[in-house]
XYZ file of C-alpha atoms in Angstrom:
723
model
C 14.810 18.736 -3.277
C 11.782 20.978 -2.790
C 14.031 24.052 -2.811
C 15.477 23.110 -6.226
C 12.033 22.269 -7.588
C 10.472 25.482 -6.256
C 12.734 27.559 -8.507
C 11.109 26.040 -11.616
C 7.525 25.710 -10.419
C 6.170 28.763 -12.258
C 7.974 27.766 -15.445
C 6.537 24.234 -15.314
C 2.977 25.422 -14.632
C 3.196 27.965 -17.455
C 4.491 25.358 -19.931
C 1.664 22.979 -19.003
C -1.000 25.679 -19.314
C 0.302 26.721 -22.762
C 0.099 23.125 -24.095
C -2.759 23.054 -26.591
C -1.992 19.784 -28.427
C -1.056 16.251 -27.433
C 2.494 16.723 -28.728
C 2.981 19.871 -26.651
C 1.591 18.103 -23.588
C 3.949 15.155 -24.163
C 6.929 17.552 -24.178
C 5.636 19.241 -21.025
C 5.310 15.820 -19.376
C 8.902 14.935 -20.232
C 10.050 18.276 -18.855
C 8.089 17.682 -15.637
C 9.670 14.258 -15.167
C 13.173 15.551 -15.910
C 12.774 18.518 -13.552
C 11.602 16.365 -10.619
C 14.373 13.835 -11.250
C 17.035 16.576 -11.545
C 15.848 18.124 -8.265
C 16.216 14.738 -6.580
C 19.707 14.256 -8.030
C 20.836 17.616 -6.679
C 19.331 17.110 -3.236
C 20.085 13.439 -2.621
C 23.498 11.878 -2.973
C 23.737 8.698 -5.002
C 25.930 6.099 -3.360
C 27.049 2.800 -4.749
C 26.714 0.116 -2.135
C 28.766 -3.015 -2.494
C 26.995 -6.223 -1.671
C 28.368 -7.362 1.679
C 27.887 -10.978 2.639
C 27.390 -11.027 6.385
C 28.736 -14.372 7.602
C 27.706 -14.234 11.245
C 28.298 -17.948 11.603
C 31.998 -17.783 10.649
C 34.110 -17.559 13.828
C 37.754 -17.662 14.880
C 37.664 -21.388 15.649
C 36.552 -22.171 12.096
C 39.222 -19.849 10.715
C 41.936 -21.728 12.651
C 40.640 -25.091 11.439
C 40.594 -23.775 7.876
C 44.239 -22.676 8.083
C 45.194 -26.054 9.567
C 43.428 -27.762 6.699
C 45.230 -25.617 4.121
C 48.588 -26.385 5.751
C 47.794 -30.102 5.737
C 46.884 -29.878 2.047
C 50.266 -28.347 1.236
C 52.043 -30.998 3.307
C 50.119 -33.760 1.517
C 51.078 -32.408 -1.903
C 54.771 -32.296 -0.962
C 54.943 -35.762 0.660
C 55.388 -39.104 -1.111
C 54.510 -42.794 -0.716
C 53.474 -43.851 2.809
C 53.633 -40.347 4.281
C 51.298 -39.081 1.588
C 48.721 -41.787 2.368
C 48.913 -40.893 6.088
C 48.409 -37.183 5.359
C 45.508 -37.950 3.022
C 43.714 -39.816 5.809
C 44.347 -36.918 8.186
C 43.161 -34.493 5.505
C 39.849 -36.306 4.968
C 39.293 -36.428 8.723
C 40.026 -32.696 9.089
C 37.691 -31.877 6.185
C 34.867 -33.841 7.824
C 35.471 -32.056 11.138
C 35.467 -28.616 9.490
C 32.287 -29.435 7.559
C 30.566 -30.621 10.734
C 31.659 -27.551 12.737
C 30.604 -25.174 9.932
C 27.200 -26.828 9.699
C 26.758 -26.542 13.464
C 27.849 -22.878 13.423
C 25.382 -22.069 10.625
C 22.560 -23.737 12.525
C 23.371 -21.880 15.746
C 23.683 -18.568 13.912
C 20.291 -19.053 12.242
C 18.705 -19.956 15.572
C 20.174 -16.853 17.212
C 18.839 -14.695 14.372
C 15.348 -16.177 14.797
C 15.484 -15.727 18.578
C 16.551 -12.061 18.401
C 14.060 -10.999 15.714
C 11.221 -8.711 16.793
C 9.264 -8.710 13.531
C 7.134 -11.832 12.922
C 7.242 -11.154 9.173
C 10.962 -10.292 9.087
C 13.909 -12.043 7.462
C 13.365 -15.504 9.009
C 9.720 -15.554 7.912
C 10.533 -14.393 4.380
C 13.415 -16.844 4.041
C 11.585 -19.949 5.248
C 7.821 -19.418 5.119
C 7.211 -16.827 2.423
C 9.945 -18.159 0.158
C 9.864 -15.179 -2.203
C 11.507 -15.589 -5.589
C 13.392 -12.636 -7.102
C 12.648 -11.527 -10.663
C 14.004 -14.047 -13.138
C 17.094 -13.200 -15.169
C 15.731 -14.564 -18.401
C 19.020 -14.396 -20.283
C 20.673 -16.727 -17.756
C 17.685 -19.075 -17.627
C 17.313 -19.416 -21.384
C 21.017 -19.237 -22.134
C 22.749 -16.866 -24.535
C 21.019 -16.330 -27.869
C 22.302 -18.557 -30.626
C 22.620 -15.656 -33.054
C 22.664 -11.906 -32.569
C 23.211 -9.793 -29.477
C 21.196 -9.436 -26.282
C 19.087 -6.653 -27.803
C 17.781 -8.882 -30.578
C 17.117 -11.625 -28.046
C 15.182 -9.201 -25.800
C 13.155 -8.085 -28.828
C 12.280 -11.718 -29.534
C 11.000 -12.059 -25.947
C 8.814 -8.955 -26.269
C 7.424 -10.093 -29.613
C 6.387 -13.444 -28.152
C 4.887 -11.963 -24.993
C 3.132 -9.097 -26.812
C 2.193 -10.251 -30.328
C 0.862 -7.612 -32.750
C -2.905 -7.248 -32.983
C -4.815 -7.718 -36.236
C -7.936 -5.791 -35.190
C -8.746 -2.674 -37.273
C -8.682 0.794 -35.735
C -11.998 2.247 -34.622
C -13.087 5.741 -35.739
C -12.992 8.532 -33.128
C -16.134 9.592 -31.289
C -18.009 12.515 -32.889
C -20.702 12.990 -30.228
C -20.668 16.138 -28.048
C -19.020 15.479 -24.712
C -20.921 15.702 -21.431
C -19.326 18.280 -19.163
C -17.970 17.032 -15.844
C -16.381 18.916 -12.928
C -12.671 19.577 -13.184
C -10.194 17.500 -11.226
C -9.845 18.936 -7.733
C -6.822 19.104 -5.466
C -8.665 16.992 -2.913
C -9.017 14.152 -5.452
C -5.264 14.126 -6.021
C -4.488 14.396 -2.321
C -6.813 11.506 -1.358
C -5.288 9.206 -3.985
C -1.714 10.056 -3.005
C -2.547 9.609 0.676
C -3.441 5.950 0.057
C -0.644 5.330 -2.446
C 1.824 2.624 -1.275
C 5.329 3.960 -0.686
C 7.184 0.692 -1.323
C 6.137 0.233 -4.949
C 8.845 0.290 -7.623
C 8.810 3.384 -9.881
C 8.784 3.416 -13.677
C 11.520 4.480 -16.080
C 11.489 8.069 -14.743
C 12.623 6.791 -11.286
C 10.010 8.977 -9.515
C 8.389 6.989 -6.708
C 5.330 7.781 -4.609
C 7.410 9.231 -1.768
C 8.786 11.963 -4.041
C 5.394 12.548 -5.673
C 3.711 13.021 -2.280
C 6.329 15.602 -1.265
C 5.880 17.439 -4.566
C 2.104 17.570 -4.184
C 2.258 18.655 -0.523
C 4.588 21.570 -1.273
C 3.514 22.527 -4.821
C -0.036 21.187 -5.377
C -0.581 23.501 -8.349
C 1.889 21.499 -10.493
C -0.012 18.203 -10.514
C -3.397 19.967 -10.332
C -2.643 21.957 -13.487
C -1.092 18.960 -15.246
C -3.972 16.546 -14.621
C -6.606 19.105 -15.581
C -4.761 19.820 -18.832
C -4.735 16.071 -19.599
C -8.440 15.954 -18.790
C -9.182 19.005 -20.934
C -7.345 17.624 -23.976
C -8.633 14.065 -23.116
C -5.041 12.985 -23.543
C -2.951 10.470 -21.632
C 0.585 11.751 -22.388
C 2.831 9.374 -24.324
C 5.733 9.426 -21.782
C 3.351 7.942 -19.196
C 2.559 4.960 -21.460
C 6.070 3.502 -21.372
C 6.445 0.474 -19.133
C 9.514 -1.479 -18.010
C 9.010 -5.249 -18.084
C 10.206 -7.415 -15.176
C 9.782 -11.179 -15.587
C 8.822 -13.574 -12.781
C 9.054 -17.304 -13.235
C 5.762 -19.185 -12.768
C 5.982 -21.992 -10.223
C 5.983 -25.416 -11.810
C 6.690 -24.145 -15.336
C 9.669 -25.054 -17.514
C 12.465 -22.527 -17.114
C 13.595 -22.625 -20.761
C 10.328 -21.328 -22.252
C 9.422 -17.658 -22.571
C 5.731 -18.310 -21.847
C 6.755 -19.730 -18.438
C 7.427 -16.181 -17.215
C 4.888 -13.658 -15.973
C 5.590 -10.111 -17.205
C 5.036 -7.320 -14.665
C 5.030 -3.772 -16.004
C 6.565 -0.909 -14.015
C 4.719 2.283 -14.952
C 5.450 5.936 -14.067
C 3.763 6.950 -10.819
C 2.485 10.208 -12.328
C 0.506 8.158 -14.842
C -0.773 5.785 -12.135
C -2.320 8.679 -10.221
C -4.027 9.928 -13.402
C -5.382 6.418 -14.001
C -6.775 6.340 -10.446
C -8.510 9.690 -10.989
C -10.120 8.477 -14.214
C -11.031 5.098 -12.705
C -12.860 6.650 -9.754
C -14.881 8.857 -12.072
C -15.680 5.898 -14.335
C -16.754 3.794 -11.344
C -19.143 6.554 -10.288
C -20.688 6.581 -13.767
C -21.015 2.775 -13.856
C -22.634 2.784 -10.399
C -24.998 5.609 -11.276
C -26.148 3.984 -14.534
C -26.104 0.458 -13.009
C -24.164 -0.954 -15.963
C -22.108 -3.804 -14.477
C -24.026 -7.035 -13.910
C -24.483 -8.210 -10.327
C -22.920 -11.588 -11.208
C -19.501 -9.984 -11.806
C -17.724 -9.961 -8.440
C -14.090 -9.150 -9.264
C -12.451 -5.722 -8.881
C -15.630 -4.091 -7.579
C -16.012 -2.082 -4.405
C -18.298 -3.790 -1.938
C -17.866 -7.186 -3.641
C -15.489 -9.956 -2.606
C -14.677 -13.639 -2.992
C -17.111 -14.346 -0.133
C -20.002 -13.063 -2.270
C -18.931 -15.143 -5.280
C -18.344 -18.390 -3.335
C -21.564 -18.041 -1.344
C -23.717 -17.382 -4.412
C -22.191 -20.346 -6.245
C -22.739 -22.694 -3.285
C -26.307 -21.386 -2.895
C -27.133 -22.060 -6.568
C -25.734 -25.596 -6.357
C -27.598 -26.313 -3.105
C -30.906 -25.029 -4.547
C -30.568 -27.339 -7.563
C -29.651 -30.222 -5.269
C -32.714 -29.604 -3.082
C -34.929 -29.689 -6.201
C -33.300 -33.046 -7.112
C -32.133 -31.749 -10.492
C -29.122 -33.044 -12.409
C -26.539 -30.286 -12.072
C -23.351 -29.615 -14.017
C -20.751 -27.057 -12.918
C -18.402 -25.901 -15.679
C -15.290 -23.872 -14.842
C -13.682 -22.174 -17.862
C -10.093 -20.935 -17.934
C -9.229 -18.170 -20.418
C -5.611 -18.220 -21.575
C -3.830 -14.968 -20.701
C -7.080 -13.036 -20.439
C -5.506 -9.674 -19.553
C -2.561 -10.138 -21.948
C -4.815 -10.844 -24.948
C -7.540 -8.284 -24.289
C -8.141 -6.417 -27.554
C -8.103 -2.625 -27.475
C -11.033 -2.382 -29.899
C -13.114 -4.507 -27.531
C -12.331 -2.071 -24.712
C -13.194 0.981 -26.846
C -16.494 -0.552 -27.934
C -17.352 -1.398 -24.336
C -16.619 2.181 -23.275
C -18.851 3.480 -26.090
C -21.690 1.175 -24.995
C -21.810 3.027 -21.671
C -23.450 5.811 -23.698
C -21.864 8.543 -21.626
C -19.461 10.498 -23.863
C -17.273 12.546 -21.555
C -13.706 13.682 -20.991
C -13.222 10.688 -18.673
C -14.188 8.141 -21.357
C -12.134 9.830 -24.080
C -9.042 10.071 -21.839
C -9.386 6.393 -20.956
C -9.516 5.541 -24.654
C -6.302 7.480 -25.202
C -4.530 5.198 -22.695
C -4.847 2.404 -25.280
C -2.894 4.177 -28.035
C 0.875 4.216 -28.587
C 1.711 2.016 -25.601
C 5.280 0.694 -25.368
C 7.009 -1.962 -23.267
C 10.755 -2.056 -22.587
C 13.291 -4.613 -21.365
C 16.582 -3.397 -19.921
C 19.670 -5.198 -21.264
C 23.421 -4.806 -20.819
C 23.561 -3.083 -24.219
C 20.686 -0.704 -23.456
C 16.872 -0.721 -23.402
C 14.808 -2.537 -26.048
C 11.285 -1.265 -26.783
C 8.290 -2.817 -28.504
C 4.820 -1.531 -29.334
C 2.066 -3.053 -27.192
C -1.047 -3.407 -29.333
C -3.133 -5.595 -27.025
C -3.404 -6.523 -23.369
C -3.357 -4.510 -20.166
C -0.467 -4.046 -17.764
C -0.529 -6.320 -14.714
C -0.183 -3.374 -12.309
C -2.513 -1.016 -14.173
C -5.572 -0.168 -12.085
C -7.651 0.494 -15.225
C -6.874 -2.945 -16.715
C -9.206 -4.709 -14.287
C -12.072 -2.335 -15.050
C -11.494 -2.687 -18.807
C -11.813 -6.452 -18.422
C -15.030 -6.104 -16.399
C -16.567 -3.963 -19.137
C -15.725 -6.491 -21.856
C -16.856 -9.468 -19.737
C -20.083 -7.660 -18.837
C -21.330 -8.341 -22.369
C -21.477 -12.129 -21.948
C -22.640 -12.060 -18.312
C -25.553 -9.745 -19.220
C -26.789 -12.069 -21.981
C -30.233 -13.619 -21.599
C -29.663 -17.181 -20.452
C -32.126 -19.986 -20.018
C -33.822 -20.145 -16.581
C -31.722 -23.128 -15.466
C -28.407 -21.578 -16.579
C -26.426 -19.447 -14.147
C -23.192 -17.715 -15.176
C -21.009 -15.720 -12.805
C -17.466 -14.388 -12.942
C -14.735 -13.133 -10.680
C -12.447 -11.199 -13.046
C -11.495 -13.795 -15.707
C -12.727 -16.861 -13.745
C -16.038 -17.891 -15.350
C -18.221 -20.648 -13.959
C -21.566 -22.107 -15.129
C -24.179 -23.847 -12.973
C -26.629 -25.686 -15.234
C -29.545 -27.770 -13.913
C -32.077 -29.926 -15.746
C -34.492 -32.777 -14.803
C -32.978 -35.267 -17.302
C -29.478 -36.098 -18.515
C -30.345 -35.455 -22.173
C -31.707 -31.975 -21.448
C -28.678 -31.242 -19.260
C -26.281 -32.071 -22.088
C -28.240 -30.031 -24.654
C -28.542 -26.983 -22.367
C -24.877 -27.111 -21.329
C -23.651 -27.450 -24.906
C -25.856 -24.569 -26.039
C -24.505 -22.371 -23.242
C -20.894 -23.210 -24.190
C -21.616 -22.463 -27.857
C -23.008 -19.067 -26.910
C -19.954 -18.402 -24.725
C -17.647 -19.436 -27.590
C -19.227 -16.850 -29.908
C -18.230 -14.194 -27.365
C -14.630 -15.460 -27.053
C -14.256 -15.618 -30.848
C -15.602 -12.091 -31.175
C -12.969 -10.743 -28.763
C -10.139 -13.073 -29.954
C -9.877 -14.895 -26.622
C -8.992 -18.564 -26.154
C -10.216 -21.045 -23.555
C -7.777 -23.663 -22.265
C -9.479 -27.071 -22.343
C -6.621 -28.527 -20.264
C -7.385 -26.214 -17.333
C -11.182 -26.140 -17.733
C -13.144 -28.620 -15.584
C -16.665 -29.925 -15.110
C -18.202 -31.702 -12.143
C -21.543 -33.497 -12.140
C -23.904 -33.553 -9.160
C -26.306 -36.299 -10.119
C -27.245 -39.928 -9.605
C -26.726 -40.703 -13.275
C -24.475 -43.712 -13.812
C -22.805 -42.152 -16.841
C -23.349 -38.415 -16.979
C -23.285 -36.303 -20.147
C -20.043 -34.965 -21.596
C -19.666 -31.485 -23.069
C -17.197 -30.248 -25.649
C -15.356 -27.038 -26.341
C -14.201 -26.635 -29.923
C -14.649 -30.408 -30.524
C -12.555 -31.271 -27.452
C -14.181 -32.925 -24.453
C -13.798 -30.922 -21.255
C -12.421 -33.205 -18.558
C -14.686 -34.199 -15.706
C -13.605 -34.342 -12.088
C -15.140 -35.001 -8.693
C -14.099 -31.533 -7.475
C -12.850 -28.183 -8.736
C -11.055 -25.228 -7.189
C -12.801 -21.862 -7.356
C -11.289 -18.758 -5.755
C -9.252 -20.816 -3.298
C -12.144 -23.063 -2.207
C -12.508 -26.667 -3.405
C -16.088 -27.619 -4.313
C -16.806 -31.370 -4.525
C -19.694 -33.214 -6.157
C -21.225 -34.050 -2.754
C -21.047 -30.455 -1.520
C -19.845 -31.589 1.922
C -16.564 -29.585 1.711
C -14.521 -32.634 2.729
C -11.985 -32.151 -0.088
C -11.563 -28.486 0.825
C -10.860 -29.168 4.501
C -8.459 -32.018 3.702
C -6.618 -29.733 1.279
C -6.445 -26.966 3.892
C -5.124 -29.443 6.451
C -2.321 -30.391 4.051
C -1.452 -26.751 3.358
C -1.451 -25.802 7.029
C 0.660 -28.849 7.886
C 3.279 -27.596 5.435
C 2.983 -24.103 6.929
C 3.453 -25.517 10.435
C 6.557 -27.407 9.314
C 8.004 -24.178 7.931
C 7.199 -22.243 11.106
C 8.946 -24.885 13.247
C 12.108 -24.129 11.253
C 12.142 -20.599 12.722
C 10.441 -21.366 16.046
C 11.784 -24.431 17.847
C 11.013 -25.793 21.297
C 13.539 -23.657 23.214
C 14.769 -21.242 20.530
C 13.442 -19.051 17.735
C 10.539 -16.600 17.650
C 9.121 -15.727 21.024
C 5.639 -16.692 22.159
C 3.946 -13.417 21.147
C 5.351 -13.567 17.602
C 4.277 -17.191 17.172
C 0.804 -16.293 18.360
C 0.618 -13.379 15.939
C 1.707 -15.585 13.035
C -1.009 -18.087 13.896
C -3.732 -15.396 14.134
C -2.737 -13.485 10.997
C -1.487 -16.265 8.703
C -2.698 -19.750 9.650
C -6.116 -18.754 10.967
C -6.874 -16.459 8.024
C -5.909 -19.204 5.561
C -8.309 -21.753 7.047
C -11.180 -19.240 7.464
C -11.177 -18.219 3.805
C -14.670 -18.752 2.399
C -16.052 -19.782 5.804
C -19.454 -18.273 5.003
C -19.992 -21.089 2.500
C -18.420 -24.156 4.138
C -18.700 -23.356 7.878
C -22.431 -22.628 8.120
C -23.260 -24.912 9.804
C -20.365 -27.174 10.806
C -20.737 -30.900 11.352
C -19.154 -32.719 14.295
C -16.632 -34.334 11.960
C -15.585 -30.968 10.529
C -15.216 -29.544 14.044
C -12.877 -32.363 15.057
C -10.815 -31.862 11.904
C -10.458 -28.131 12.582
C -9.352 -28.765 16.159
C -6.729 -31.254 14.964
C -5.371 -28.576 12.608
C -5.285 -25.986 15.390
C -3.608 -28.333 17.884
C -0.214 -28.354 16.076
C 0.031 -24.564 16.206
C -1.035 -24.411 19.860
C 1.677 -26.885 20.839
C 4.233 -24.760 18.997
C 3.021 -21.549 20.684
C 2.848 -22.897 24.236
C 5.780 -25.316 24.119
C 3.656 -27.785 26.122
C 3.954 -31.558 26.125
C 2.402 -33.373 23.193
C 0.037 -35.177 25.578
C -1.582 -31.921 26.722
C -5.323 -31.850 25.837
C -6.344 -29.460 23.063
C -8.935 -27.772 25.301
C -6.239 -27.034 27.890
C -3.997 -25.469 25.234
C -6.860 -23.262 24.059
C -7.574 -22.084 27.628
C -3.887 -21.427 28.397
C -3.470 -19.205 25.346
C -6.952 -17.713 25.379
C -7.463 -18.711 21.752
C -10.952 -19.668 20.625
C -11.406 -23.234 19.362
C -11.079 -23.135 15.603
C -14.538 -24.580 14.910
C -16.148 -21.839 17.054
C -14.032 -19.175 15.331
C -15.088 -20.548 11.913
C -18.779 -20.434 12.837
C -18.426 -16.877 14.173
C -16.627 -15.831 10.993
C -19.351 -17.405 8.858
C -22.135 -15.642 10.780
C -20.321 -12.293 10.660
C -19.692 -12.482 6.897
C -23.238 -13.629 6.160
C -24.777 -10.866 8.284
C -22.454 -7.893 7.667
C -21.358 -8.469 4.053
C -23.838 -10.833 2.418
C -26.825 -9.298 4.269
C -28.294 -12.724 5.059
C -30.216 -13.665 8.190
C -28.071 -16.025 10.278
C -28.374 -18.052 13.449
C -25.618 -18.835 15.903
C -26.066 -20.600 19.224
C -29.872 -20.072 19.001
C -29.393 -16.314 18.457
C -30.828 -14.784 15.275
C -28.821 -12.059 13.536
C -30.902 -9.881 11.229
C -28.834 -7.734 8.826
C -31.483 -5.003 8.984
C -30.411 -4.365 12.572
C -26.901 -3.416 11.452
C -25.754 -0.503 9.346
C -24.801 -1.362 5.770
C -21.576 0.169 4.503
C -21.710 2.719 1.709
C -19.306 2.802 -1.233
C -17.326 5.826 -2.343
C -18.711 5.429 -5.896
C -22.054 6.772 -4.671
C -20.684 10.319 -4.880
C -18.798 11.986 -7.705
C -15.096 12.216 -6.717
C -14.996 15.966 -7.416
C -18.067 16.646 -5.258
C -17.291 14.230 -2.444
C -15.355 16.345 0.065
C -14.391 14.011 2.890
C -12.760 16.880 4.765
C -16.101 18.724 4.984
C -17.975 15.626 6.219
C -15.812 15.040 9.293
C -15.915 17.590 12.078
C -13.005 17.892 14.482
C -14.923 20.192 16.837
C -16.334 19.113 20.199
C -19.487 17.075 19.652
C -20.929 17.647 23.144
C -20.820 20.048 26.075
C -20.158 18.725 29.602
C -23.189 18.745 31.855
C -22.765 20.783 35.066
C -21.747 18.473 37.905
C -19.965 15.105 37.606
C -19.130 13.662 34.167
C -17.689 10.167 33.595
C -15.463 9.485 30.585
C -14.742 5.833 29.633
C -12.299 4.352 27.118
C -10.677 1.095 26.046
C -7.626 0.653 23.842
C -5.430 -2.054 22.354
C -1.927 -1.454 20.984
C 0.456 -4.291 20.051
C -1.383 -6.978 22.059
C -1.581 -4.706 25.122
C -5.202 -4.126 26.131
C -6.248 -1.493 28.668
C -9.480 -0.162 30.165
C -10.087 3.033 32.158
C -12.564 5.685 33.239
C -12.258 9.022 35.020
C -14.729 11.254 36.863
C -14.515 14.962 36.026
C -16.130 17.986 37.616
C -15.618 20.938 35.327
C -11.834 20.716 34.710
C -10.928 18.820 37.885
C -10.368 15.049 38.046
C -12.243 13.590 41.026
C -11.577 9.870 40.535
C -9.643 7.574 38.172
C -9.801 3.841 37.520
C -7.701 1.776 35.115
C -6.900 -1.893 34.497
C -4.753 -3.969 32.166
C -6.473 -6.886 30.432
C -5.063 -10.061 28.873
C -3.570 -9.796 25.379
C -6.384 -11.871 23.873
C -9.102 -9.453 25.079
C -10.523 -7.205 22.370
C -10.834 -3.426 22.467
C -14.630 -3.795 22.584
C -14.378 -5.925 25.733
C -12.129 -3.258 27.253
C -14.675 -0.524 26.508
C -17.534 -2.588 27.956
C -15.508 -3.252 31.111
C -14.863 0.486 31.548
C -18.595 1.247 31.204
C -19.452 -1.533 33.683
C -16.944 -0.289 36.300
C -18.153 3.294 35.819
C -21.755 2.204 36.426
C -20.723 0.281 39.565
C -18.837 3.315 40.897
C -21.788 5.604 40.195
C -24.207 3.259 42.004
C -21.945 3.071 45.073
C -21.410 6.841 45.457
C -25.119 7.711 45.026
C -24.160 10.920 43.250
C -25.909 12.489 40.293
C -23.838 11.784 37.173
C-alpha cells in the first residue's frame, strides 16, 4: 500500500500546496481520499466471506435421530387408520426425545465454550452480560413505506431526525486574525498515536490503521494538508459528510423514528483535524479562563466525582443551616441534536480571540450533510443544526453555549451546575414562600436562555426533590406545567434522596449487581465455565467499579448499616469465585481470595478520590491525608499544542552514574496477575548477588517494590559492606 501511495506523494503535496480557495482544497481532499483508497485496493485483496453458522452442538447422534424422525414422518404420511395413529404417537415421542437431546447438546456446548475461553470479556461475556444490540435495520422495524421507494422513506427519516433550522445566517468576522503557530508534525503524530484502531471509518473507508501508516511513512502529506486547511480557515466539504447508523433506544417503541439514536460515521482525516483544532481551542479557553468552574462535562481534569461531590456538599451545607432546600433536575430534549449553529458561532465570537482556529471551527458548521445507505443507493440531507454524536468538537460547542447560563449572576442561595446537558439547581431559603419565589424566578431565567437558543426542556423527565420539614412543600412550574416531585432523583449514575443517607442508591446498586451476578453465573457455574482468575478479574473490573462509582460522596464516612449491605453484595461474587459452600463466612471468603472487604475498599476509594482529585483533606483510620503533601496533576491545555514538545521533555539517557563499589538495584513488577519482586547487587559490571520472589496475585506492584527495598536493606545490614 505504501509503495503505491509513495508514487503519488509529490503530486498530492503539490496539489494541496497550490490550493488557494475552498473549492480547490475540496477537490484536493477528494483526490487525497481517492488516492489512499486506491492504494489500499491495489495492495489488499478484497474477499467476500460467507456467513458460516458454527453449530458446535450438532453431533452425529443428533443427525441419526433426525434421519429416524424424517423416516417416521414419511411412514406416518403413507399409513392409514390404526397404523397411522400408532406412528403418530411414536412420532411425537421421537420429536420430544430429539428436542430434549438438542437442548442438552446446546447447553453442554455453551458450557464447554465458557470453560475454554481465556478472555474474560470474550464471546460468552458479550453474549450474556454485555448483551450488545446491533444497529437497527429501520426499514424492517418500521415496515415497508406505504408509498414510494426506500430512498423516499430514508429521506423522510432524515428530515424527521434533522429538521431544517429557521435561524438567520450570521455575517462573517471582519476583525484581523491573531497569528498562531502552524500545525506541527508532532501534533499530528500525538493525536494519531492515541487514536483508537477499532473505530468504524466514514464514507471514504479510510480507518485509523491506514491513516497511521500513511503518516508514519509520508508525514508531509497530512502536515501539508492540515496546514493548508488552517491557512485558509477551511474545513473541506468532503470531510463534512457523515453516514448515519441508527441504534434502538432501550424501552422505546420500535415503530417510531424518534425511538432511534443516530450515530454519525465521519471520515478519519476530518476527525484528526477536529482534534487539532479542539486542543488549540482548549488551550485558549484555559488561558483566558472562560469556562465556568460549575461546568464539569467534557473537560480535562474534571469528572463525575467532582460534580457529584459538589452537589452533595451544597445540599449538606443547606441542611446544616436548617434551610428549606429544593433540588431541580432539568432534562433538555435532544440537546446535541437541536443545538443551533448560530448559537455556536456567537459563543465562539464571545471568546474575543479571532484566530485561524476559531474561523476553521466556524467553517465546520457550514454545508454539513448526513447520509443513509439504502438498497437503491445513498440518500443525503443537509444538516442545519445539531452536532454529530461522535464529533469531538460537538461537546466543546455545547459547553460554550451552556457557559452563558451557568455564568449568569444568580442569587446567593441559588446554585446551578452542569455536566454536559444535565443541569441541576440547588435552591435554599428560610421559608417555603421565599423558596417557591426564588425557584420560580431561577426557572424563568433559565427558560429565557432555552428560548433564545431554541432548546426545549422535557417536563416528563425533569424532577424536583424537597429537603424540608414542610408538610406541603412548594410546587414549581415550567411553561405552566408543574414539574413532578419525587423523594429521590438520579444524577450521573448516583441516586440522591431527600434524606441524603444514600439508602436508595445502595439499594439500587444491590439490585443491579444482583442482576449482574445472575448473568455471570450463566457463564461461570459451580464446576464449569470461566476459570477462577477470569471470575476474579470480572469482579474487580466490572462489579467492584460499578458499586464504587461516586464513592467520594456516599462512602465518606460509611455507617455500620451501609457496611453490612456492601458485604452482602460482595458475598455473592466471592461464593462464585471460590466455589465454596454457601455456609462459608464472608470474612473467610475474603481471606481465601485476598480481596479487601467491600466497605473498606469503598472508604479507601473515597479517601483517594477526595485527596488526589478533589484536593480535600480526608481522614481514614485516624490518619489525616493532606492534598498539599501530594503532587497535583497538570493538564495538557496549560501549554500550546504546537509548543508543547513531549519528546523534548522526556530524556532516555542514563539519569545517574553508578558509585564505585557495590550498587543495589531493586524492582517490582506485575503482569497479568503475576507479581514479582527482586534485587541484585552489582560491582561495576559484575553481578555479586541476586534475590527474587513471587508474590500472591492480589499483591500490588507497590508492595512488590517495597518488599525488594526491605530485603535489600536486610542483606546490606547482614553483610556489613559499604553500599
